[in-house]
Coordinates of C-alpha atoms in Angstrom, one line a residue:
M1317 CA 111.5 130.9 70.3
K1318 CA 111.3 127.2 70.5
F1319 CA 110.7 124.9 73.5
K1320 CA 110.6 121.1 73.4
L1321 CA 108.9 118.9 75.9
T1322 CA 108.8 115.1 75.9
V1323 CA 105.9 113.1 77.3
S1324 CA 104.6 109.6 76.8
C1325 CA 100.8 109.3 76.6
S1326 CA 100.6 105.5 77.3
F1327 CA 99.9 106.5 80.9
L1328 CA 96.3 107.3 79.9
L1329 CA 95.2 103.8 79.4
G1330 CA 97.6 101.5 81.1
P1331 CA 96.8 101.2 84.9
L1332 CA 95.6 97.7 85.8
F1333 CA 94.8 98.2 89.4
L1334 CA 96.0 101.8 89.9
S1335 CA 99.2 100.2 91.0
V1336 CA 101.6 103.1 90.6
L1337 CA 103.4 103.1 94.0
F1338 CA 104.9 105.9 96.0
T1339 CA 106.5 105.9 99.4
A1340 CA 104.5 106.6 102.5
S1341 CA 106.5 109.8 103.2
Q1342 CA 105.1 111.3 100.0
A1343 CA 101.5 110.7 101.0
H1344 CA 99.7 113.8 102.3
A1345 CA 96.3 114.2 100.8
A1346 CA 94.6 113.1 97.6
P1347 CA 94.3 115.9 95.0
K1348 CA 91.0 117.8 95.0
I1349 CA 89.0 116.9 91.9
E1350 CA 86.6 119.4 90.4
Q1351 CA 83.8 118.1 88.1
W1352 CA 81.4 119.8 85.8
Q1353 CA 79.7 119.6 82.4
T1354 CA 80.3 121.9 79.5
S1355 CA 77.4 123.7 77.8
N1356 CA 77.0 120.7 75.4
G1357 CA 77.2 118.1 78.1
V1358 CA 80.8 116.9 78.1
K1359 CA 81.9 115.7 81.5
T1360 CA 85.1 117.4 82.7
L1361 CA 87.4 116.6 85.6
F1362 CA 90.0 119.0 86.7
V1363 CA 92.8 119.1 89.3
A1364 CA 94.8 122.3 90.0
A1365 CA 98.5 121.8 90.1
P1366 CA 100.0 125.2 90.6
E1367 CA 103.6 124.0 91.4
L1368 CA 104.5 124.1 87.7
A1369 CA 103.5 126.4 84.8
M1370 CA 102.4 123.3 82.9
L1371 CA 99.1 122.1 81.6
D1372 CA 98.1 118.5 80.7
I1373 CA 94.7 118.0 78.9
A1374 CA 93.2 114.8 77.5
I1375 CA 90.0 113.9 75.7
T1376 CA 89.0 110.4 76.3
F1377 CA 86.4 108.7 74.0
D1378 CA 84.5 105.5 74.3
A1379 CA 86.3 104.5 71.2
G1380 CA 88.7 101.8 72.1
S1381 CA 89.4 98.7 69.9
G1382 CA 86.2 97.2 71.3
R1383 CA 84.4 99.5 68.9
D1384 CA 86.2 98.1 65.8
A1385 CA 83.4 95.8 64.9
D1386 CA 84.6 93.5 62.0
L1387 CA 87.5 95.9 61.1
N1388 CA 89.9 95.1 63.8
G1389 CA 92.6 97.8 64.0
L1390 CA 90.3 100.6 62.9
S1391 CA 90.3 102.6 66.1
Q1392 CA 94.1 102.6 66.4
L1393 CA 94.6 103.4 62.7
T1394 CA 92.1 106.3 63.0
H1395 CA 93.8 107.8 66.0
R1396 CA 97.3 107.5 64.4
L1397 CA 96.0 109.4 61.4
L1398 CA 94.6 112.4 63.3
N1399 CA 97.8 114.4 63.4
T1400 CA 98.8 113.7 59.8
G1401 CA 96.8 116.5 58.4
S1402 CA 94.3 119.3 59.3
G1403 CA 93.2 122.0 56.8
A1404 CA 96.3 123.1 54.9
L1405 CA 98.7 121.5 57.4
D1406 CA 100.4 118.2 56.7
A1407 CA 102.0 116.0 59.4
D1408 CA 105.3 117.8 59.3
A1409 CA 103.7 121.2 59.7
I1410 CA 101.5 120.0 62.6
A1411 CA 104.6 118.6 64.3
E1412 CA 106.5 121.8 63.7
Q1413 CA 103.7 124.0 65.1
F1414 CA 103.5 121.9 68.3
E1415 CA 107.3 122.1 68.7
D1416 CA 107.4 125.9 68.1
V1417 CA 105.2 126.4 71.2
G1418 CA 106.8 123.8 73.3
A1419 CA 103.8 121.4 73.2
Q1420 CA 103.6 117.7 72.9
Y1421 CA 100.8 115.7 71.4
G1422 CA 100.0 112.0 71.7
S1423 CA 97.2 109.4 71.5
S1424 CA 96.6 105.9 72.7
V1425 CA 94.0 103.2 72.3
N1426 CA 93.0 100.2 74.5
L1427 CA 90.1 97.8 74.6
D1428 CA 87.6 100.3 76.1
R1429 CA 88.8 103.8 75.4
S1430 CA 91.0 106.1 73.4
S1431 CA 92.7 109.2 74.7
I1432 CA 94.2 112.1 72.9
A1433 CA 96.5 114.3 75.0
L1434 CA 98.3 117.6 74.9
R1435 CA 101.0 118.9 77.2
S1436 CA 101.8 122.7 77.1
L1437 CA 103.2 125.5 79.1
T1438 CA 100.6 127.7 80.6
D1439 CA 101.9 131.0 79.2
A1440 CA 99.0 132.3 77.1
A1441 CA 101.3 133.0 74.2
L1442 CA 102.2 129.3 74.0
L1443 CA 99.0 127.7 75.3
K1444 CA 96.6 129.4 73.0
P1445 CA 98.1 128.3 69.7
A1446 CA 98.8 124.8 71.1
L1447 CA 95.1 124.4 72.0
K1448 CA 94.1 125.6 68.6
I1449 CA 96.2 123.0 66.8
F1450 CA 95.1 120.3 69.3
I1451 CA 91.4 121.0 68.7
D1452 CA 91.9 121.2 64.9
V1453 CA 93.7 117.9 64.8
I1454 CA 90.9 116.2 66.7
T1455 CA 87.9 117.9 65.1
K1456 CA 89.1 118.7 61.6
P1457 CA 91.5 116.0 60.4
S1458 CA 92.0 115.8 56.7
F1459 CA 93.1 112.1 56.6
P1460 CA 95.6 112.4 53.7
E1461 CA 95.4 109.3 51.6
K1462 CA 99.2 109.0 51.3
D1463 CA 99.5 108.9 55.1
F1464 CA 96.6 106.4 55.3
L1465 CA 98.4 104.1 53.0
R1466 CA 101.7 104.6 54.8
L1467 CA 100.2 103.9 58.3
K1468 CA 98.3 100.9 56.9
N1469 CA 101.6 99.5 55.7
Q1470 CA 103.2 100.2 59.0
A1471 CA 100.4 98.3 60.8
L1472 CA 100.8 95.3 58.5
I1473 CA 104.6 95.3 59.3
A1474 CA 103.9 95.5 63.0
I1475 CA 101.4 92.7 62.8
K1476 CA 103.8 90.5 60.9
D1477 CA 106.5 91.2 63.6
S1478 CA 104.0 90.4 66.3
E1479 CA 103.1 87.1 64.8
Q1480 CA 106.8 86.1 65.3
R1481 CA 106.9 87.0 68.9
P1482 CA 105.9 84.1 71.3
A1483 CA 104.7 86.5 74.0
D1484 CA 102.3 88.2 71.5
M1485 CA 101.2 84.8 70.2
A1486 CA 100.4 83.6 73.7
S1487 CA 98.5 86.8 74.5
R1488 CA 96.4 86.6 71.4
A1489 CA 95.5 83.0 72.0
F1490 CA 94.7 83.8 75.6
Y1491 CA 92.3 86.6 74.9
K1492 CA 90.7 84.6 72.1
S1493 CA 90.2 81.6 74.4
I1494 CA 88.5 83.8 77.0
Y1495 CA 86.5 86.1 74.9
G1496 CA 85.6 84.1 71.8
S1497 CA 83.7 86.3 69.4
H1498 CA 83.5 89.2 71.9
P1499 CA 85.3 92.5 70.8
Y1500 CA 87.7 92.1 73.7
A1501 CA 89.2 89.0 72.0
N1502 CA 90.9 91.1 69.3
P1503 CA 94.2 93.1 69.6
A1504 CA 94.1 96.9 69.1
L1505 CA 96.6 96.5 66.3
G1506 CA 94.2 94.3 64.3
F1507 CA 94.9 91.4 62.0
K1508 CA 96.4 91.3 58.5
E1509 CA 93.1 90.5 56.9
T1510 CA 91.2 93.2 58.7
I1511 CA 93.8 96.0 58.1
E1512 CA 93.8 95.2 54.4
L1513 CA 90.0 95.6 54.4
I1514 CA 90.0 99.0 56.0
S1515 CA 89.2 101.9 53.6
L1516 CA 89.8 105.6 54.1
D1517 CA 86.0 106.0 54.3
D1518 CA 86.0 103.5 57.2
V1519 CA 88.4 105.8 59.0
K1520 CA 86.3 108.9 58.3
N1521 CA 83.1 107.1 59.4
F1522 CA 84.7 105.9 62.7
H1523 CA 85.9 109.4 63.4
Q1524 CA 82.4 110.9 62.7
Q1525 CA 80.7 108.2 64.8
Y1526 CA 82.9 108.0 67.9
L1527 CA 85.0 111.1 68.3
V1528 CA 81.9 113.2 69.3
A1529 CA 80.8 115.3 72.3
T1530 CA 78.3 112.8 73.7
N1531 CA 81.0 110.2 73.7
A1532 CA 83.8 112.4 75.3
L1533 CA 85.4 113.0 78.6
I1534 CA 87.7 116.0 79.2
T1535 CA 90.4 115.8 81.9
I1536 CA 92.7 118.7 82.8
V1537 CA 95.6 119.0 85.3
G1538 CA 97.9 122.0 85.6
G1539 CA 98.9 125.4 86.8
I1540 CA 95.6 127.1 86.1
D1541 CA 92.5 127.9 88.2
V1542 CA 89.1 126.3 87.8
G1543 CA 87.8 129.4 85.9
Q1544 CA 90.5 129.0 83.3
A1545 CA 90.0 125.2 83.1
K1546 CA 86.3 125.7 82.4
K1547 CA 87.1 128.1 79.6
I1548 CA 89.5 125.6 78.1
A1549 CA 87.1 122.7 78.4
E1550 CA 84.4 124.8 76.8
Q1551 CA 86.7 125.7 73.9
V1552 CA 87.4 122.1 73.3
A1553 CA 83.9 120.7 73.8
V1554 CA 82.0 123.2 71.5
N1555 CA 84.3 122.2 68.6
L1556 CA 83.2 118.6 68.8
V1557 CA 80.3 117.4 66.7
Q1558 CA 77.5 116.5 69.2
G1559 CA 76.9 113.0 67.8
A1560 CA 75.3 110.1 69.6
K1561 CA 76.6 107.9 72.4
P1562 CA 77.1 104.3 71.3
E1563 CA 75.4 101.3 73.0
T1564 CA 77.3 99.6 75.8
L1565 CA 79.4 96.7 74.7
A1566 CA 77.7 93.3 75.2
Q1567 CA 78.6 91.2 78.2
P1568 CA 81.1 88.5 77.3
Q1569 CA 80.0 84.9 78.0
S1570 CA 82.2 82.3 79.7
S1571 CA 83.1 79.5 77.4
K1572 CA 81.5 76.1 78.1
E1573 CA 84.8 74.4 77.1
V1574 CA 88.0 75.1 79.0
A1575 CA 90.8 75.8 76.5
D1576 CA 94.1 73.9 77.0
I1577 CA 96.2 75.1 74.0
Y1578 CA 99.8 74.3 73.1
I1579 CA 101.3 76.4 70.2
P1580 CA 104.6 75.0 69.1
Y1581 CA 107.2 77.7 68.4
P1582 CA 111.0 77.4 68.3
S1583 CA 111.8 79.7 71.2
Q1584 CA 114.3 79.4 74.0
Q1585 CA 111.6 79.9 76.6
A1586 CA 108.0 78.8 76.9
H1587 CA 105.3 81.5 77.6
V1588 CA 102.5 80.3 79.8
Y1589 CA 99.2 82.0 80.5
L1590 CA 96.4 80.8 82.8
G1591 CA 93.2 82.8 83.3
Q1592 CA 89.5 83.4 82.9
L1593 CA 86.9 86.2 82.9
G1594 CA 87.3 88.5 85.9
I1595 CA 85.3 91.6 87.0
Q1596 CA 84.0 94.9 85.6
R1597 CA 85.6 98.2 86.7
G1598 CA 83.6 99.5 89.8
H1599 CA 82.6 96.0 91.0
P1600 CA 81.9 95.9 94.7
D1601 CA 84.5 93.2 95.2
Y1602 CA 87.3 95.2 93.5
F1603 CA 89.2 96.2 96.6
T1604 CA 88.9 92.7 98.1
L1605 CA 90.2 91.1 95.0
Y1606 CA 93.0 93.7 94.7
V1607 CA 94.3 92.9 98.2
G1608 CA 93.9 89.2 97.7
N1609 CA 95.7 89.3 94.4
Q1610 CA 98.5 91.3 96.0
I1611 CA 99.1 88.2 98.2
L1612 CA 98.5 85.7 95.4
G1613 CA 100.6 87.1 92.6
G1614 CA 100.7 90.9 92.5
G1615 CA 103.1 91.5 95.3
G1616 CA 106.4 90.6 93.7
F1617 CA 108.8 88.5 95.9
T1618 CA 106.3 88.4 98.7
S1619 CA 103.5 86.8 96.7
R1620 CA 102.6 83.1 97.0
L1621 CA 103.2 82.4 93.3
V1622 CA 106.7 83.7 93.4
K1623 CA 107.5 81.7 96.5
E1624 CA 106.1 78.5 95.1
V1625 CA 107.2 78.7 91.4
R1626 CA 110.5 80.6 91.7
V1627 CA 111.8 80.4 95.2
K1628 CA 111.0 76.8 96.1
R1629 CA 111.3 75.2 92.7
G1630 CA 113.3 77.5 90.5
L1631 CA 110.8 77.1 87.6
S1632 CA 110.6 80.8 86.5
Y1633 CA 112.4 84.0 87.1
S1634 CA 109.1 85.9 87.4
V1635 CA 105.5 84.9 87.8
Y1636 CA 102.6 87.3 88.3
S1637 CA 98.8 87.6 88.4
Y1638 CA 96.4 90.5 88.1
Y1639 CA 92.8 91.5 87.5
F1640 CA 92.2 93.9 84.7
P1641 CA 88.7 95.3 85.1
L1642 CA 87.1 96.9 82.1
Q1643 CA 83.7 98.3 81.0
Q1644 CA 82.7 94.6 80.8
P1645 CA 84.4 91.9 82.8
G1646 CA 88.2 92.0 82.0
P1647 CA 90.5 89.1 82.4
F1648 CA 92.1 87.5 85.4
T1649 CA 95.6 86.7 84.2
L1650 CA 98.5 84.6 85.4
G1651 CA 101.7 84.7 83.4
L1652 CA 105.2 83.3 83.4
Q1653 CA 108.1 82.3 81.3
T1654 CA 110.1 79.2 81.8
R1655 CA 112.3 76.6 80.1
N1656 CA 110.5 74.6 77.5
D1657 CA 110.9 71.4 79.5
Q1658 CA 109.5 73.0 82.6
A1659 CA 106.4 74.6 81.1
H1660 CA 103.9 71.9 82.2
Q1661 CA 105.3 71.7 85.7
A1662 CA 105.3 75.5 86.1
A1663 CA 101.7 75.6 85.0
E1664 CA 100.7 72.8 87.3
V1665 CA 102.4 74.4 90.3
S1666 CA 100.8 77.7 89.5
L1667 CA 97.3 76.1 89.3
E1668 CA 97.8 74.3 92.6
T1669 CA 98.9 77.5 94.2
I1670 CA 95.7 79.2 93.0
K1671 CA 93.6 76.2 94.2
N1672 CA 95.1 76.4 97.7
F1673 CA 94.6 80.2 97.9
V1674 CA 91.0 80.0 96.8
S1675 CA 90.1 77.3 99.3
E1676 CA 92.1 78.6 102.2
G1677 CA 92.4 82.3 101.8
P1678 CA 95.3 84.4 103.1
T1679 CA 96.9 84.2 106.5
A1680 CA 96.7 87.1 108.9
E1681 CA 100.4 87.8 108.4
E1682 CA 100.0 87.8 104.6
L1683 CA 97.0 90.2 104.8
A1684 CA 98.8 92.6 107.1
S1685 CA 101.8 92.7 104.9
A1686 CA 99.8 93.3 101.8
K1687 CA 97.8 96.1 103.4
N1688 CA 101.0 97.8 104.6
N1689 CA 102.6 97.4 101.2
I1690 CA 99.6 98.9 99.3
T1691 CA 98.6 101.7 101.7
G1692 CA 102.2 102.6 102.5
G1693 CA 102.9 103.1 98.8
F1694 CA 99.6 104.5 97.5
P1695 CA 100.0 107.8 95.8
L1696 CA 97.9 110.1 97.9
R1697 CA 100.3 112.9 96.9
I1698 CA 101.0 112.6 93.2
D1699 CA 103.9 114.6 92.0
S1700 CA 103.2 114.9 88.2
N1701 CA 100.4 116.2 86.1
R1702 CA 100.7 113.1 83.9
D1703 CA 100.0 110.6 86.7
I1704 CA 97.0 112.6 88.0
L1705 CA 95.6 112.9 84.4
G1706 CA 95.7 109.1 84.1
Y1707 CA 93.7 108.7 87.3
L1708 CA 91.2 111.3 86.2
S1709 CA 90.7 109.5 82.9
L1710 CA 90.0 106.3 84.7
I1711 CA 87.7 107.8 87.3
G1712 CA 85.8 109.8 84.8
Y1713 CA 85.4 107.1 82.1
Y1714 CA 84.3 104.4 84.5
D1715 CA 82.1 106.7 86.7
L1716 CA 84.1 106.0 89.8
P1717 CA 83.5 108.2 92.9
L1718 CA 85.3 111.5 93.0
D1719 CA 86.6 110.6 96.4
Y1720 CA 88.2 107.4 94.9
L1721 CA 91.7 108.5 95.7
E1722 CA 90.8 109.8 99.1
T1723 CA 89.1 106.6 100.3
F1724 CA 91.4 104.1 98.6
A1725 CA 93.6 103.4 101.6
D1726 CA 90.6 103.1 104.0
K1727 CA 89.0 100.6 101.7
I1728 CA 92.2 98.6 101.4
S1729 CA 92.6 98.6 105.2
A1730 CA 89.0 97.4 105.7
V1731 CA 89.4 94.2 103.8
T1732 CA 89.3 91.0 105.9
E1733 CA 90.6 87.4 105.5
D1734 CA 87.1 86.0 105.2
E1735 CA 86.1 88.6 102.5
I1736 CA 89.1 87.6 100.4
R1737 CA 88.3 83.9 100.7
I1738 CA 84.7 84.5 99.8
A1739 CA 85.4 86.8 96.9
F1740 CA 88.0 84.5 95.4
S1741 CA 85.7 81.5 95.8
K1742 CA 83.1 83.5 93.9
H1743 CA 85.2 85.0 91.1
L1744 CA 88.0 82.5 90.5
Q1745 CA 87.3 78.9 89.6
P1746 CA 90.6 77.0 89.1
K1747 CA 88.9 74.2 87.2
N1748 CA 87.8 76.7 84.5
L1749 CA 91.1 78.4 83.9
V1750 CA 92.2 78.4 80.3
K1751 CA 95.8 77.4 79.8
I1752 CA 98.0 78.7 76.9
I1753 CA 101.6 77.5 76.3
V1754 CA 103.7 78.8 73.5
G1755 CA 107.2 77.3 73.1
G1756 CA 109.4 74.6 71.8
P1757 CA 108.5 70.9 71.5
E1758 CA 109.4 70.1 75.1
S1759 CA 106.7 72.6 76.2
G1760 CA 103.9 70.4 75.1
A1761 CA 105.2 67.1 76.6
N1762 CA 102.7 65.1 78.6
Q1763 CA 99.8 67.6 78.0
N1764 CA 96.3 67.0 76.9
R1765 CA 96.2 69.9 74.5
Q1766 CA 94.7 71.4 71.3
E1767 CA 97.5 72.1 68.9
G1768 CA 97.8 74.2 65.8
G1769 CA 97.6 77.8 67.0
E1770 CA 95.0 80.2 68.2
Q1771 CA 91.4 78.8 68.3

């Protein structure tokens, strides 16, 4: 008997500000989160979701691309190799065994963390073998050399393609300008030079160092009770090598020089980024900045940036801003695309809009609208295991309070105009924003700039 389920695992690492929105009519109560530690100390978060006979489980490690050291791309390559071999099984056999029991496997990597996920039906005849394969893939990978070489080559092709995409060029230059030599400066995909340097021993050493019990978080959502969840978590955890927890990543330092970079590229549109260092996940000003950014550039057509850049001047189809908090301060980012000959003007209008918002703060009407938009759409009732699992990974990894979802709307509602003005004055300095423009020759007109690519 064969079942086949399809699920994307990118949800585990993607939320910028927990911005998945649902309608107010869906909101009843936040899911009840149970937390415990396994016998070997692995923190576990669980939400019972009895509506479907489905189970989602993820193991999150402090093993994102920030742990690559000098071998950028190592974490992603390691995680992509996990399901290519275990014991006598090769990649095809592993995929077939997952498919035979209706299970789906996936992994993802971002700057801070990696997550490896399994979705399975809860029927014991299907769940038991699915869990065994899942555990074997994570704890006993064979790392076949032929697959190592194949995936290295795929990474090199992906990097070459990325180097021809202006959006990726702008993003790389943006992160490099903000983070300098800090690990956050580097893309998870890596660079040609670093991928070529990675050996199979490097992959094995990364796995042995970071995919260990002391560095793990288990999250479970599904149609089982807490007793069953504890047994599953224990089964997963005891198969992990105990290992040692890595040191916390260093704090990034703000650059003394403000980058103003123009990268010529023969594209139809210019890609523009403005930004600087933002805040860490769990910062006390998080909710204030979230509400404020909803007004500035996170609220779509109701945001000031859209009104000033698109509606009033027609300079861009879309313009946005967001904070992306991480283990260490993540970036504040403003992004837009525009015609090459309008890039400088669009950047200046965006900068002026930020200046005005920082100095004046929001109006009462803007604040009320933003609060209604956020609280009216916040997912107090989440209708899929996958979404809840993403929240649990975020809450568990960053040590956020277990009542985070329950209190979210109240904390949003409590934000005031003065708090937004004060928080933005403290965390956002318009004169220190880096500016990156990638585009055709007109994009760089009349700009004081540093040419020649990423610095």
